[in-house]
């Protein structure tokens, strides 16, 4: 193991409670330069996860966490559901985009992957791809939150309050990306 790779393996105290949290609507127009996403699929994940990662790579540099297979927490013995494959993605954008633009881009990508949001009651919900924004890093320029963020550790990163607390696989993915130099 090289000194450089050992440096990335140092334990990191990932205390997410110290991160700033914002409701997405409060930063809709802010320019985002980096983000951490949660990807999930419970239907043809071997097809749709690589397709989503490829499309995300067209937006900038992509780094991936380990993919996890997790049971659907809404499954019951009466209504079993397929497991999800989940993975976190760190995306450094080539060109900053507003959070609103990113959300629309990801909804379009989900649609391009045949994501169907409507299901009949008691029908198994097939999710080809789900893309959720967990963390964002705003551009230092025009950042109305910069004064508020300066005193906090890892202050550049903002947790999307509608996604927190993270699910166990999301927290594990975020930790892994931070350990490998988020």
Short mmCIF file of N, CA and C in Angstrom, two decimals:
data_model
loop_
_atom_site.label_atom_id
_atom_site.label_comp_id
_atom_site.label_asym_id
_atom_site.label_seq_id
_atom_site.Cartn_x
_atom_site.Cartn_y
_atom_site.Cartn_z
N UNK A 1 0.84 -1.18 0.00
CA UNK A 1 0.00 0.00 0.00
C UNK A 1 0.88 1.24 0.00
N UNK A 2 0.62 2.18 -0.88
CA UNK A 2 1.43 3.38 -0.96
C UNK A 2 1.06 4.37 0.14
N UNK A 3 1.94 5.31 0.40
CA UNK A 3 1.65 6.34 1.41
C UNK A 3 0.43 7.14 1.01
N UNK A 4 0.29 7.38 -0.29
CA UNK A 4 -0.86 8.14 -0.76
C UNK A 4 -2.16 7.39 -0.49
N UNK A 5 -2.21 6.09 -0.79
CA UNK A 5 -3.45 5.34 -0.55
C UNK A 5 -3.70 5.17 0.94
N UNK A 6 -2.63 5.08 1.74
CA UNK A 6 -2.81 4.99 3.18
C UNK A 6 -3.40 6.29 3.72
N UNK A 7 -3.02 7.40 3.14
CA UNK A 7 -3.53 8.69 3.58
C UNK A 7 -5.05 8.72 3.43
N UNK A 8 -5.57 8.13 2.39
CA UNK A 8 -7.01 8.13 2.17
C UNK A 8 -7.75 7.16 3.09
N UNK A 9 -7.03 6.28 3.75
CA UNK A 9 -7.67 5.29 4.61
C UNK A 9 -7.72 5.73 6.07
N UNK A 10 -7.22 6.95 6.36
CA UNK A 10 -7.28 7.44 7.72
C UNK A 10 -8.73 7.50 8.18
N UNK A 11 -9.00 7.13 9.43
CA UNK A 11 -10.37 7.23 9.91
C UNK A 11 -10.84 8.69 9.86
N UNK A 12 -12.07 8.86 9.42
CA UNK A 12 -12.67 10.19 9.36
C UNK A 12 -13.86 10.19 10.29
N UNK A 13 -13.93 11.21 11.13
CA UNK A 13 -15.09 11.35 12.01
C UNK A 13 -16.17 12.04 11.20
N UNK A 14 -17.05 11.25 10.64
CA UNK A 14 -18.12 11.79 9.82
C UNK A 14 -19.31 12.08 10.72
N UNK A 15 -19.32 13.26 11.29
CA UNK A 15 -20.41 13.67 12.15
C UNK A 15 -21.34 14.55 11.32
N UNK A 16 -22.30 13.92 10.69
CA UNK A 16 -23.19 14.63 9.78
C UNK A 16 -24.01 15.70 10.49
N UNK A 17 -24.15 15.60 11.80
CA UNK A 17 -24.92 16.61 12.52
C UNK A 17 -24.22 17.97 12.50
N UNK A 18 -22.92 17.99 12.18
CA UNK A 18 -22.20 19.26 12.11
C UNK A 18 -22.33 19.91 10.73
N UNK A 19 -22.87 19.21 9.76
CA UNK A 19 -23.05 19.76 8.42
C UNK A 19 -24.25 20.70 8.43
N UNK A 20 -24.21 21.71 7.59
CA UNK A 20 -25.35 22.59 7.42
C UNK A 20 -26.42 21.84 6.65
N UNK A 21 -27.67 22.01 7.08
CA UNK A 21 -28.80 21.42 6.38
C UNK A 21 -29.64 22.53 5.79
N UNK A 22 -30.10 22.32 4.57
CA UNK A 22 -30.97 23.29 3.92
C UNK A 22 -32.09 22.55 3.22
N UNK A 23 -33.27 23.15 3.26
CA UNK A 23 -34.35 22.64 2.42
C UNK A 23 -33.98 22.96 0.98
N UNK A 24 -34.19 22.02 0.06
CA UNK A 24 -33.79 22.26 -1.32
C UNK A 24 -34.33 23.57 -1.91
N UNK A 25 -35.55 23.93 -1.55
CA UNK A 25 -36.13 25.14 -2.13
C UNK A 25 -35.38 26.42 -1.72
N UNK A 26 -34.60 26.37 -0.63
CA UNK A 26 -33.86 27.57 -0.20
C UNK A 26 -32.59 27.79 -1.00
N UNK A 27 -32.16 26.78 -1.76
CA UNK A 27 -30.93 26.92 -2.56
C UNK A 27 -31.17 26.58 -4.04
N UNK A 28 -32.42 26.64 -4.47
CA UNK A 28 -32.79 26.26 -5.84
C UNK A 28 -31.98 26.97 -6.92
N UNK A 29 -31.74 28.25 -6.74
CA UNK A 29 -31.09 29.04 -7.79
C UNK A 29 -29.57 29.12 -7.62
N UNK A 30 -29.05 28.56 -6.53
CA UNK A 30 -27.61 28.64 -6.25
C UNK A 30 -26.82 27.75 -7.21
N UNK A 31 -25.65 28.22 -7.67
CA UNK A 31 -24.83 27.38 -8.56
C UNK A 31 -24.12 26.27 -7.77
N UNK A 32 -24.35 25.04 -8.17
CA UNK A 32 -23.77 23.86 -7.54
C UNK A 32 -22.56 23.42 -8.36
N UNK A 33 -21.45 23.09 -7.66
CA UNK A 33 -20.25 22.65 -8.36
C UNK A 33 -19.95 21.17 -8.12
N UNK A 34 -20.41 20.64 -6.98
CA UNK A 34 -20.23 19.22 -6.65
C UNK A 34 -21.46 18.73 -5.92
N UNK A 35 -21.72 17.43 -6.01
CA UNK A 35 -22.82 16.86 -5.27
C UNK A 35 -22.59 15.38 -5.03
N UNK A 36 -23.30 14.88 -4.02
CA UNK A 36 -23.30 13.45 -3.75
C UNK A 36 -24.73 12.99 -3.95
N UNK A 37 -24.86 11.96 -4.77
CA UNK A 37 -26.16 11.41 -5.13
C UNK A 37 -26.31 10.01 -4.57
N UNK A 38 -27.56 9.62 -4.35
CA UNK A 38 -27.88 8.23 -4.04
C UNK A 38 -28.63 7.67 -5.25
N UNK A 39 -28.10 6.58 -5.79
CA UNK A 39 -28.76 5.89 -6.89
C UNK A 39 -29.40 4.63 -6.33
N UNK A 40 -30.55 4.26 -6.86
CA UNK A 40 -31.19 3.03 -6.44
C UNK A 40 -31.98 2.42 -7.58
N UNK A 41 -32.02 1.08 -7.60
CA UNK A 41 -32.78 0.36 -8.62
C UNK A 41 -33.21 -0.99 -8.06
N UNK A 42 -34.47 -1.33 -8.28
CA UNK A 42 -34.92 -2.67 -7.88
C UNK A 42 -35.41 -3.47 -9.09
N UNK A 43 -35.13 -2.97 -10.29
CA UNK A 43 -35.55 -3.64 -11.51
C UNK A 43 -34.48 -3.45 -12.58
N UNK A 44 -33.87 -4.52 -12.99
CA UNK A 44 -32.82 -4.52 -14.00
C UNK A 44 -31.69 -3.54 -13.64
N UNK A 45 -31.27 -3.62 -12.38
CA UNK A 45 -30.20 -2.73 -11.89
C UNK A 45 -28.93 -2.89 -12.71
N UNK A 46 -28.64 -4.10 -13.18
CA UNK A 46 -27.43 -4.33 -13.97
C UNK A 46 -27.47 -3.59 -15.30
N UNK A 47 -28.63 -3.17 -15.74
CA UNK A 47 -28.78 -2.39 -16.97
C UNK A 47 -28.87 -0.90 -16.66
N UNK A 48 -29.70 -0.53 -15.68
CA UNK A 48 -30.00 0.89 -15.47
C UNK A 48 -28.98 1.64 -14.62
N UNK A 49 -28.32 1.00 -13.67
CA UNK A 49 -27.29 1.70 -12.90
C UNK A 49 -26.11 2.11 -13.79
N UNK A 50 -25.57 1.21 -14.63
CA UNK A 50 -24.49 1.65 -15.53
C UNK A 50 -24.92 2.75 -16.50
N UNK A 51 -26.16 2.68 -16.97
CA UNK A 51 -26.66 3.71 -17.88
C UNK A 51 -26.72 5.06 -17.16
N UNK A 52 -27.22 5.07 -15.92
CA UNK A 52 -27.29 6.31 -15.14
C UNK A 52 -25.89 6.84 -14.87
N UNK A 53 -24.96 5.97 -14.49
CA UNK A 53 -23.58 6.40 -14.22
C UNK A 53 -22.95 7.00 -15.48
N UNK A 54 -23.21 6.40 -16.62
CA UNK A 54 -22.67 6.90 -17.89
C UNK A 54 -23.23 8.29 -18.19
N UNK A 55 -24.51 8.47 -18.00
CA UNK A 55 -25.13 9.78 -18.25
C UNK A 55 -24.63 10.82 -17.26
N UNK A 56 -24.42 10.43 -16.00
CA UNK A 56 -23.88 11.36 -15.00
C UNK A 56 -22.45 11.76 -15.36
N UNK A 57 -21.68 10.82 -15.89
CA UNK A 57 -20.29 11.11 -16.28
C UNK A 57 -20.23 12.16 -17.39
N UNK A 58 -21.29 12.29 -18.16
CA UNK A 58 -21.33 13.32 -19.20
C UNK A 58 -21.42 14.73 -18.58
N UNK A 59 -21.79 14.81 -17.30
CA UNK A 59 -21.91 16.09 -16.61
C UNK A 59 -20.62 16.51 -15.92
N UNK A 60 -19.70 15.55 -15.72
CA UNK A 60 -18.46 15.87 -15.03
C UNK A 60 -17.75 14.62 -14.56
N UNK A 61 -16.89 14.80 -13.57
CA UNK A 61 -16.10 13.69 -13.03
C UNK A 61 -16.93 12.92 -12.00
N UNK A 62 -16.96 11.60 -12.15
CA UNK A 62 -17.76 10.73 -11.29
C UNK A 62 -16.86 9.83 -10.46
N UNK A 63 -17.14 9.73 -9.18
CA UNK A 63 -16.51 8.74 -8.29
C UNK A 63 -17.63 7.96 -7.64
N UNK A 64 -17.43 6.65 -7.48
CA UNK A 64 -18.49 5.76 -7.02
C UNK A 64 -18.16 5.11 -5.69
N UNK A 65 -19.19 4.92 -4.88
CA UNK A 65 -19.05 4.09 -3.69
C UNK A 65 -19.31 2.64 -4.10
N UNK A 66 -19.12 1.75 -3.18
CA UNK A 66 -19.49 0.36 -3.38
C UNK A 66 -21.00 0.29 -3.59
N UNK A 67 -21.46 -0.62 -4.42
CA UNK A 67 -22.90 -0.85 -4.59
C UNK A 67 -23.35 -1.83 -3.51
N UNK A 68 -24.49 -1.55 -2.90
CA UNK A 68 -25.05 -2.39 -1.85
C UNK A 68 -26.38 -2.95 -2.31
N UNK A 69 -26.65 -4.20 -1.94
CA UNK A 69 -27.97 -4.76 -2.19
C UNK A 69 -28.72 -4.75 -0.88
N UNK A 70 -29.91 -4.15 -0.89
CA UNK A 70 -30.70 -3.96 0.32
C UNK A 70 -32.13 -4.40 0.11
N UNK A 71 -32.73 -4.98 1.13
CA UNK A 71 -34.16 -5.30 1.01
C UNK A 71 -34.99 -4.02 0.99
N UNK A 72 -36.12 -4.06 0.31
CA UNK A 72 -37.05 -2.94 0.30
C UNK A 72 -37.70 -2.88 1.68
N UNK A 73 -37.51 -1.77 2.39
CA UNK A 73 -38.01 -1.69 3.76
C UNK A 73 -39.54 -1.63 3.82
N UNK A 74 -40.22 -1.45 2.68
CA UNK A 74 -41.69 -1.45 2.68
C UNK A 74 -42.26 -2.84 2.38
N UNK A 75 -41.41 -3.82 2.14
CA UNK A 75 -41.88 -5.17 1.83
C UNK A 75 -42.49 -5.82 3.07
N UNK A 76 -43.48 -6.64 2.83
CA UNK A 76 -44.11 -7.42 3.91
C UNK A 76 -44.21 -8.87 3.45
N UNK A 77 -44.56 -9.77 4.35
CA UNK A 77 -44.74 -11.16 3.94
C UNK A 77 -45.91 -11.29 2.97
N UNK A 78 -46.92 -10.45 3.13
CA UNK A 78 -48.06 -10.47 2.21
C UNK A 78 -47.73 -9.84 0.87
N UNK A 79 -46.81 -8.86 0.89
CA UNK A 79 -46.42 -8.18 -0.34
C UNK A 79 -44.89 -8.10 -0.42
N UNK A 80 -44.26 -9.23 -0.79
CA UNK A 80 -42.80 -9.20 -0.93
C UNK A 80 -42.41 -8.29 -2.10
N UNK A 81 -41.23 -7.70 -1.98
CA UNK A 81 -40.75 -6.79 -3.01
C UNK A 81 -39.30 -7.11 -3.31
N UNK A 82 -38.87 -6.81 -4.54
CA UNK A 82 -37.48 -7.10 -4.90
C UNK A 82 -36.51 -6.21 -4.13
N UNK A 83 -35.30 -6.72 -3.94
CA UNK A 83 -34.25 -5.95 -3.28
C UNK A 83 -33.82 -4.78 -4.17
N UNK A 84 -33.27 -3.77 -3.52
CA UNK A 84 -32.70 -2.63 -4.23
C UNK A 84 -31.19 -2.79 -4.31
N UNK A 85 -30.62 -2.30 -5.40
CA UNK A 85 -29.18 -2.09 -5.48
C UNK A 85 -28.99 -0.59 -5.35
N UNK A 86 -28.17 -0.20 -4.37
CA UNK A 86 -27.95 1.22 -4.07
C UNK A 86 -26.47 1.55 -4.18
N UNK A 87 -26.20 2.78 -4.60
CA UNK A 87 -24.83 3.24 -4.73
C UNK A 87 -24.82 4.76 -4.61
N UNK A 88 -23.78 5.29 -3.97
CA UNK A 88 -23.60 6.74 -3.91
C UNK A 88 -22.61 7.17 -4.98
N UNK A 89 -22.82 8.37 -5.48
CA UNK A 89 -21.99 8.93 -6.54
C UNK A 89 -21.55 10.33 -6.13
N UNK A 90 -20.25 10.59 -6.22
CA UNK A 90 -19.73 11.94 -6.06
C UNK A 90 -19.52 12.48 -7.45
N UNK A 91 -20.18 13.60 -7.76
CA UNK A 91 -20.13 14.19 -9.08
C UNK A 91 -19.57 15.60 -8.98
N UNK A 92 -18.43 15.84 -9.64
CA UNK A 92 -17.86 17.17 -9.77
C UNK A 92 -18.26 17.67 -11.15
N UNK A 93 -19.10 18.68 -11.18
CA UNK A 93 -19.65 19.16 -12.44
C UNK A 93 -18.60 19.90 -13.27
N UNK A 94 -18.62 19.67 -14.57
CA UNK A 94 -17.76 20.40 -15.49
C UNK A 94 -18.18 21.86 -15.53
N UNK A 95 -19.48 22.09 -15.52
CA UNK A 95 -20.05 23.44 -15.53
C UNK A 95 -21.06 23.53 -14.39
N UNK A 96 -20.92 24.53 -13.51
CA UNK A 96 -21.90 24.67 -12.42
C UNK A 96 -23.33 24.75 -12.97
N UNK A 97 -24.25 24.17 -12.21
CA UNK A 97 -25.66 24.20 -12.56
C UNK A 97 -26.44 24.54 -11.30
N UNK A 98 -27.60 25.16 -11.48
CA UNK A 98 -28.44 25.42 -10.31
C UNK A 98 -29.02 24.10 -9.82
N UNK A 99 -29.38 24.08 -8.56
CA UNK A 99 -30.00 22.87 -8.00
C UNK A 99 -31.27 22.54 -8.76
N UNK A 100 -32.02 23.56 -9.14
CA UNK A 100 -33.25 23.34 -9.90
C UNK A 100 -32.94 22.66 -11.24
N UNK A 101 -31.90 23.11 -11.94
CA UNK A 101 -31.49 22.49 -13.21
C UNK A 101 -31.09 21.04 -12.99
N UNK A 102 -30.34 20.80 -11.92
CA UNK A 102 -29.89 19.43 -11.63
C UNK A 102 -31.08 18.52 -11.35
N UNK A 103 -32.03 18.99 -10.55
CA UNK A 103 -33.20 18.19 -10.25
C UNK A 103 -33.95 17.82 -11.53
N UNK A 104 -34.11 18.78 -12.43
CA UNK A 104 -34.80 18.52 -13.70
C UNK A 104 -33.99 17.55 -14.56
N UNK A 105 -32.68 17.72 -14.58
CA UNK A 105 -31.81 16.82 -15.34
C UNK A 105 -31.96 15.38 -14.85
N UNK A 106 -32.00 15.21 -13.52
CA UNK A 106 -32.11 13.86 -12.96
C UNK A 106 -33.49 13.26 -13.19
N UNK A 107 -34.54 14.07 -13.16
CA UNK A 107 -35.89 13.57 -13.47
C UNK A 107 -35.95 13.11 -14.93
N UNK A 108 -35.32 13.89 -15.81
CA UNK A 108 -35.27 13.51 -17.23
C UNK A 108 -34.50 12.21 -17.40
N UNK A 109 -33.36 12.09 -16.71
CA UNK A 109 -32.57 10.86 -16.79
C UNK A 109 -33.38 9.67 -16.28
N UNK A 110 -34.12 9.84 -15.19
CA UNK A 110 -34.98 8.75 -14.68
C UNK A 110 -36.01 8.36 -15.73
N UNK A 111 -36.60 9.35 -16.39
CA UNK A 111 -37.58 9.07 -17.45
C UNK A 111 -36.94 8.35 -18.63
N UNK A 112 -35.73 8.76 -18.98
CA UNK A 112 -35.00 8.09 -20.07
C UNK A 112 -34.70 6.64 -19.73
N UNK A 113 -34.67 6.33 -18.45
CA UNK A 113 -34.44 4.95 -17.98
C UNK A 113 -35.76 4.23 -17.72
N UNK A 114 -36.82 4.75 -18.30
CA UNK A 114 -38.15 4.12 -18.20
C UNK A 114 -38.70 4.08 -16.78
N UNK A 115 -38.34 5.06 -15.96
CA UNK A 115 -38.86 5.14 -14.59
C UNK A 115 -40.36 5.41 -14.66
N UNK A 116 -41.13 4.57 -14.01
CA UNK A 116 -42.58 4.73 -13.95
C UNK A 116 -42.95 5.02 -12.49
N UNK A 117 -43.55 6.16 -12.25
CA UNK A 117 -43.88 6.56 -10.88
C UNK A 117 -45.28 6.12 -10.47
N UNK A 118 -46.11 5.74 -11.42
CA UNK A 118 -47.48 5.34 -11.10
C UNK A 118 -47.56 3.82 -10.95
N UNK A 119 -48.17 3.37 -9.86
CA UNK A 119 -48.40 1.95 -9.68
C UNK A 119 -49.81 1.74 -9.13
N UNK A 120 -50.35 0.60 -9.43
CA UNK A 120 -51.66 0.22 -8.89
C UNK A 120 -51.47 -0.22 -7.44
N UNK A 121 -52.49 -0.07 -6.61
CA UNK A 121 -52.38 -0.56 -5.23
C UNK A 121 -52.04 -2.06 -5.23
N UNK A 122 -51.20 -2.47 -4.31
CA UNK A 122 -50.76 -3.86 -4.14
C UNK A 122 -49.98 -4.39 -5.35
N UNK A 123 -49.52 -3.51 -6.21
CA UNK A 123 -48.68 -3.92 -7.33
C UNK A 123 -47.23 -3.66 -6.94
N UNK A 124 -46.36 -4.57 -7.30
CA UNK A 124 -44.94 -4.39 -7.00
C UNK A 124 -44.43 -3.21 -7.81
N UNK A 125 -43.78 -2.29 -7.12
CA UNK A 125 -43.25 -1.08 -7.75
C UNK A 125 -41.87 -1.38 -8.31
N UNK A 126 -41.75 -1.32 -9.61
CA UNK A 126 -40.47 -1.53 -10.28
C UNK A 126 -39.81 -0.18 -10.48
N UNK A 127 -38.65 -0.03 -9.89
CA UNK A 127 -37.92 1.23 -9.99
C UNK A 127 -36.66 0.95 -10.80
N UNK A 128 -36.65 1.41 -12.05
CA UNK A 128 -35.48 1.20 -12.91
C UNK A 128 -34.31 2.01 -12.38
N UNK A 129 -34.57 3.26 -12.02
CA UNK A 129 -33.52 4.11 -11.44
C UNK A 129 -34.18 5.21 -10.62
N UNK A 130 -33.60 5.47 -9.48
CA UNK A 130 -34.01 6.56 -8.61
C UNK A 130 -32.74 7.35 -8.30
N UNK A 131 -32.80 8.65 -8.46
CA UNK A 131 -31.65 9.51 -8.21
C UNK A 131 -32.06 10.56 -7.19
N UNK A 132 -31.40 10.54 -6.05
CA UNK A 132 -31.67 11.51 -4.99
C UNK A 132 -30.41 12.30 -4.68
N UNK A 133 -30.58 13.58 -4.45
CA UNK A 133 -29.47 14.45 -4.09
C UNK A 133 -29.34 14.45 -2.57
N UNK A 134 -28.16 14.02 -2.09
CA UNK A 134 -27.91 13.96 -0.65
C UNK A 134 -27.18 15.20 -0.15
N UNK A 135 -26.08 15.54 -0.82
CA UNK A 135 -25.22 16.66 -0.42
C UNK A 135 -24.90 17.50 -1.64
N UNK A 136 -24.74 18.81 -1.42
CA UNK A 136 -24.30 19.68 -2.49
C UNK A 136 -23.17 20.57 -1.99
N UNK A 137 -22.34 21.00 -2.91
CA UNK A 137 -21.31 21.99 -2.64
C UNK A 137 -21.58 23.14 -3.59
N UNK A 138 -21.80 24.33 -3.03
CA UNK A 138 -22.11 25.50 -3.84
C UNK A 138 -20.84 26.17 -4.33
N UNK A 139 -20.97 26.85 -5.44
CA UNK A 139 -19.87 27.66 -5.95
C UNK A 139 -19.55 28.72 -4.92
N UNK A 140 -18.27 29.00 -4.74
CA UNK A 140 -17.86 30.04 -3.78
C UNK A 140 -18.35 31.41 -4.23
N UNK A 141 -18.48 31.59 -5.53
CA UNK A 141 -18.99 32.85 -6.06
C UNK A 141 -20.50 32.89 -5.90
N UNK A 142 -21.03 34.03 -5.58
CA UNK A 142 -22.48 34.21 -5.45
C UNK A 142 -23.12 33.27 -4.44
N UNK A 143 -22.36 32.86 -3.43
CA UNK A 143 -22.89 31.94 -2.44
C UNK A 143 -23.45 32.73 -1.26
N UNK A 144 -24.76 32.86 -1.21
CA UNK A 144 -25.39 33.65 -0.16
C UNK A 144 -25.27 32.98 1.21
N UNK A 145 -24.89 31.71 1.22
CA UNK A 145 -24.77 31.00 2.50
C UNK A 145 -23.35 31.02 3.04
N UNK A 146 -22.39 31.56 2.29
CA UNK A 146 -20.98 31.43 2.66
C UNK A 146 -20.67 31.98 4.05
N UNK A 147 -21.22 33.10 4.43
CA UNK A 147 -20.95 33.64 5.77
C UNK A 147 -21.49 32.72 6.85
N UNK A 148 -22.63 32.13 6.60
CA UNK A 148 -23.25 31.22 7.56
C UNK A 148 -22.44 29.94 7.70
N UNK A 149 -21.77 29.50 6.63
CA UNK A 149 -21.10 28.21 6.61
C UNK A 149 -19.66 28.25 7.10
N UNK A 150 -19.03 29.41 7.13
CA UNK A 150 -17.60 29.51 7.36
C UNK A 150 -17.13 28.82 8.62
N UNK A 151 -17.87 28.89 9.71
CA UNK A 151 -17.37 28.37 10.98
C UNK A 151 -17.58 26.87 11.16
N UNK A 152 -18.26 26.21 10.26
CA UNK A 152 -18.57 24.79 10.43
C UNK A 152 -17.54 23.90 9.75
N UNK A 153 -17.22 22.72 10.36
CA UNK A 153 -16.32 21.78 9.69
C UNK A 153 -16.95 21.31 8.37
N UNK A 154 -16.10 21.07 7.40
CA UNK A 154 -16.57 20.63 6.07
C UNK A 154 -17.67 21.55 5.58
N UNK A 155 -17.51 22.84 5.85
CA UNK A 155 -18.58 23.80 5.64
C UNK A 155 -19.01 23.95 4.18
N UNK A 156 -18.20 23.47 3.28
CA UNK A 156 -18.57 23.59 1.87
C UNK A 156 -19.77 22.71 1.52
N UNK A 157 -19.98 21.65 2.27
CA UNK A 157 -21.03 20.69 1.94
C UNK A 157 -22.31 21.00 2.69
N UNK A 158 -23.42 20.89 1.98
CA UNK A 158 -24.74 21.13 2.55
C UNK A 158 -25.56 19.87 2.37
N UNK A 159 -26.18 19.42 3.46
CA UNK A 159 -27.08 18.26 3.40
C UNK A 159 -28.46 18.73 2.97
N UNK A 160 -29.05 18.01 2.06
CA UNK A 160 -30.43 18.28 1.68
C UNK A 160 -31.32 17.78 2.82
N UNK A 161 -31.97 18.71 3.50
CA UNK A 161 -32.73 18.40 4.71
C UNK A 161 -33.85 17.40 4.45
N UNK A 162 -34.39 17.37 3.23
CA UNK A 162 -35.47 16.43 2.93
C UNK A 162 -34.96 14.99 2.81
N UNK A 163 -33.64 14.80 2.78
CA UNK A 163 -33.06 13.46 2.67
C UNK A 163 -32.40 12.99 3.96
N UNK A 164 -32.42 13.82 4.99
CA UNK A 164 -31.71 13.52 6.23
C UNK A 164 -32.69 13.23 7.34
N UNK A 165 -32.45 12.25 8.19
CA UNK A 165 -31.24 11.43 8.26
C UNK A 165 -31.15 10.44 7.10
N UNK A 166 -29.90 10.18 6.71
CA UNK A 166 -29.67 9.26 5.61
C UNK A 166 -30.02 7.84 6.01
N UNK A 167 -30.38 7.03 5.02
CA UNK A 167 -30.54 5.60 5.22
C UNK A 167 -29.15 5.01 5.44
N UNK A 168 -29.10 3.82 6.03
CA UNK A 168 -27.81 3.21 6.39
C UNK A 168 -26.89 3.08 5.17
N UNK A 169 -27.42 2.63 4.02
CA UNK A 169 -26.57 2.47 2.83
C UNK A 169 -26.11 3.82 2.28
N UNK A 170 -26.92 4.87 2.46
CA UNK A 170 -26.50 6.19 2.01
C UNK A 170 -25.37 6.72 2.89
N UNK A 171 -25.51 6.56 4.19
CA UNK A 171 -24.45 7.00 5.10
C UNK A 171 -23.16 6.24 4.84
N UNK A 172 -23.28 4.92 4.60
CA UNK A 172 -22.09 4.11 4.30
C UNK A 172 -21.43 4.59 3.00
N UNK A 173 -22.23 4.91 1.99
CA UNK A 173 -21.69 5.40 0.73
C UNK A 173 -21.01 6.75 0.87
N UNK A 174 -21.64 7.66 1.63
CA UNK A 174 -21.04 8.97 1.87
C UNK A 174 -19.72 8.81 2.62
N UNK A 175 -19.72 7.98 3.66
CA UNK A 175 -18.48 7.74 4.41
C UNK A 175 -17.38 7.20 3.52
N UNK A 176 -17.73 6.25 2.66
CA UNK A 176 -16.73 5.66 1.76
C UNK A 176 -16.16 6.72 0.81
N UNK A 177 -17.00 7.58 0.29
CA UNK A 177 -16.51 8.62 -0.62
C UNK A 177 -15.64 9.62 0.12
N UNK A 178 -15.97 9.92 1.37
CA UNK A 178 -15.13 10.83 2.16
C UNK A 178 -13.81 10.17 2.48
N UNK A 179 -13.82 8.89 2.81
CA UNK A 179 -12.58 8.18 3.09
C UNK A 179 -11.65 8.13 1.88
N UNK A 180 -12.22 8.21 0.69
CA UNK A 180 -11.42 8.20 -0.53
C UNK A 180 -11.30 9.61 -1.10
N UNK A 181 -11.35 10.57 -0.21
CA UNK A 181 -11.10 11.98 -0.52
C UNK A 181 -12.22 12.63 -1.30
N UNK A 182 -13.36 12.76 -0.67
CA UNK A 182 -14.51 13.45 -1.27
C UNK A 182 -14.12 14.87 -1.61
#
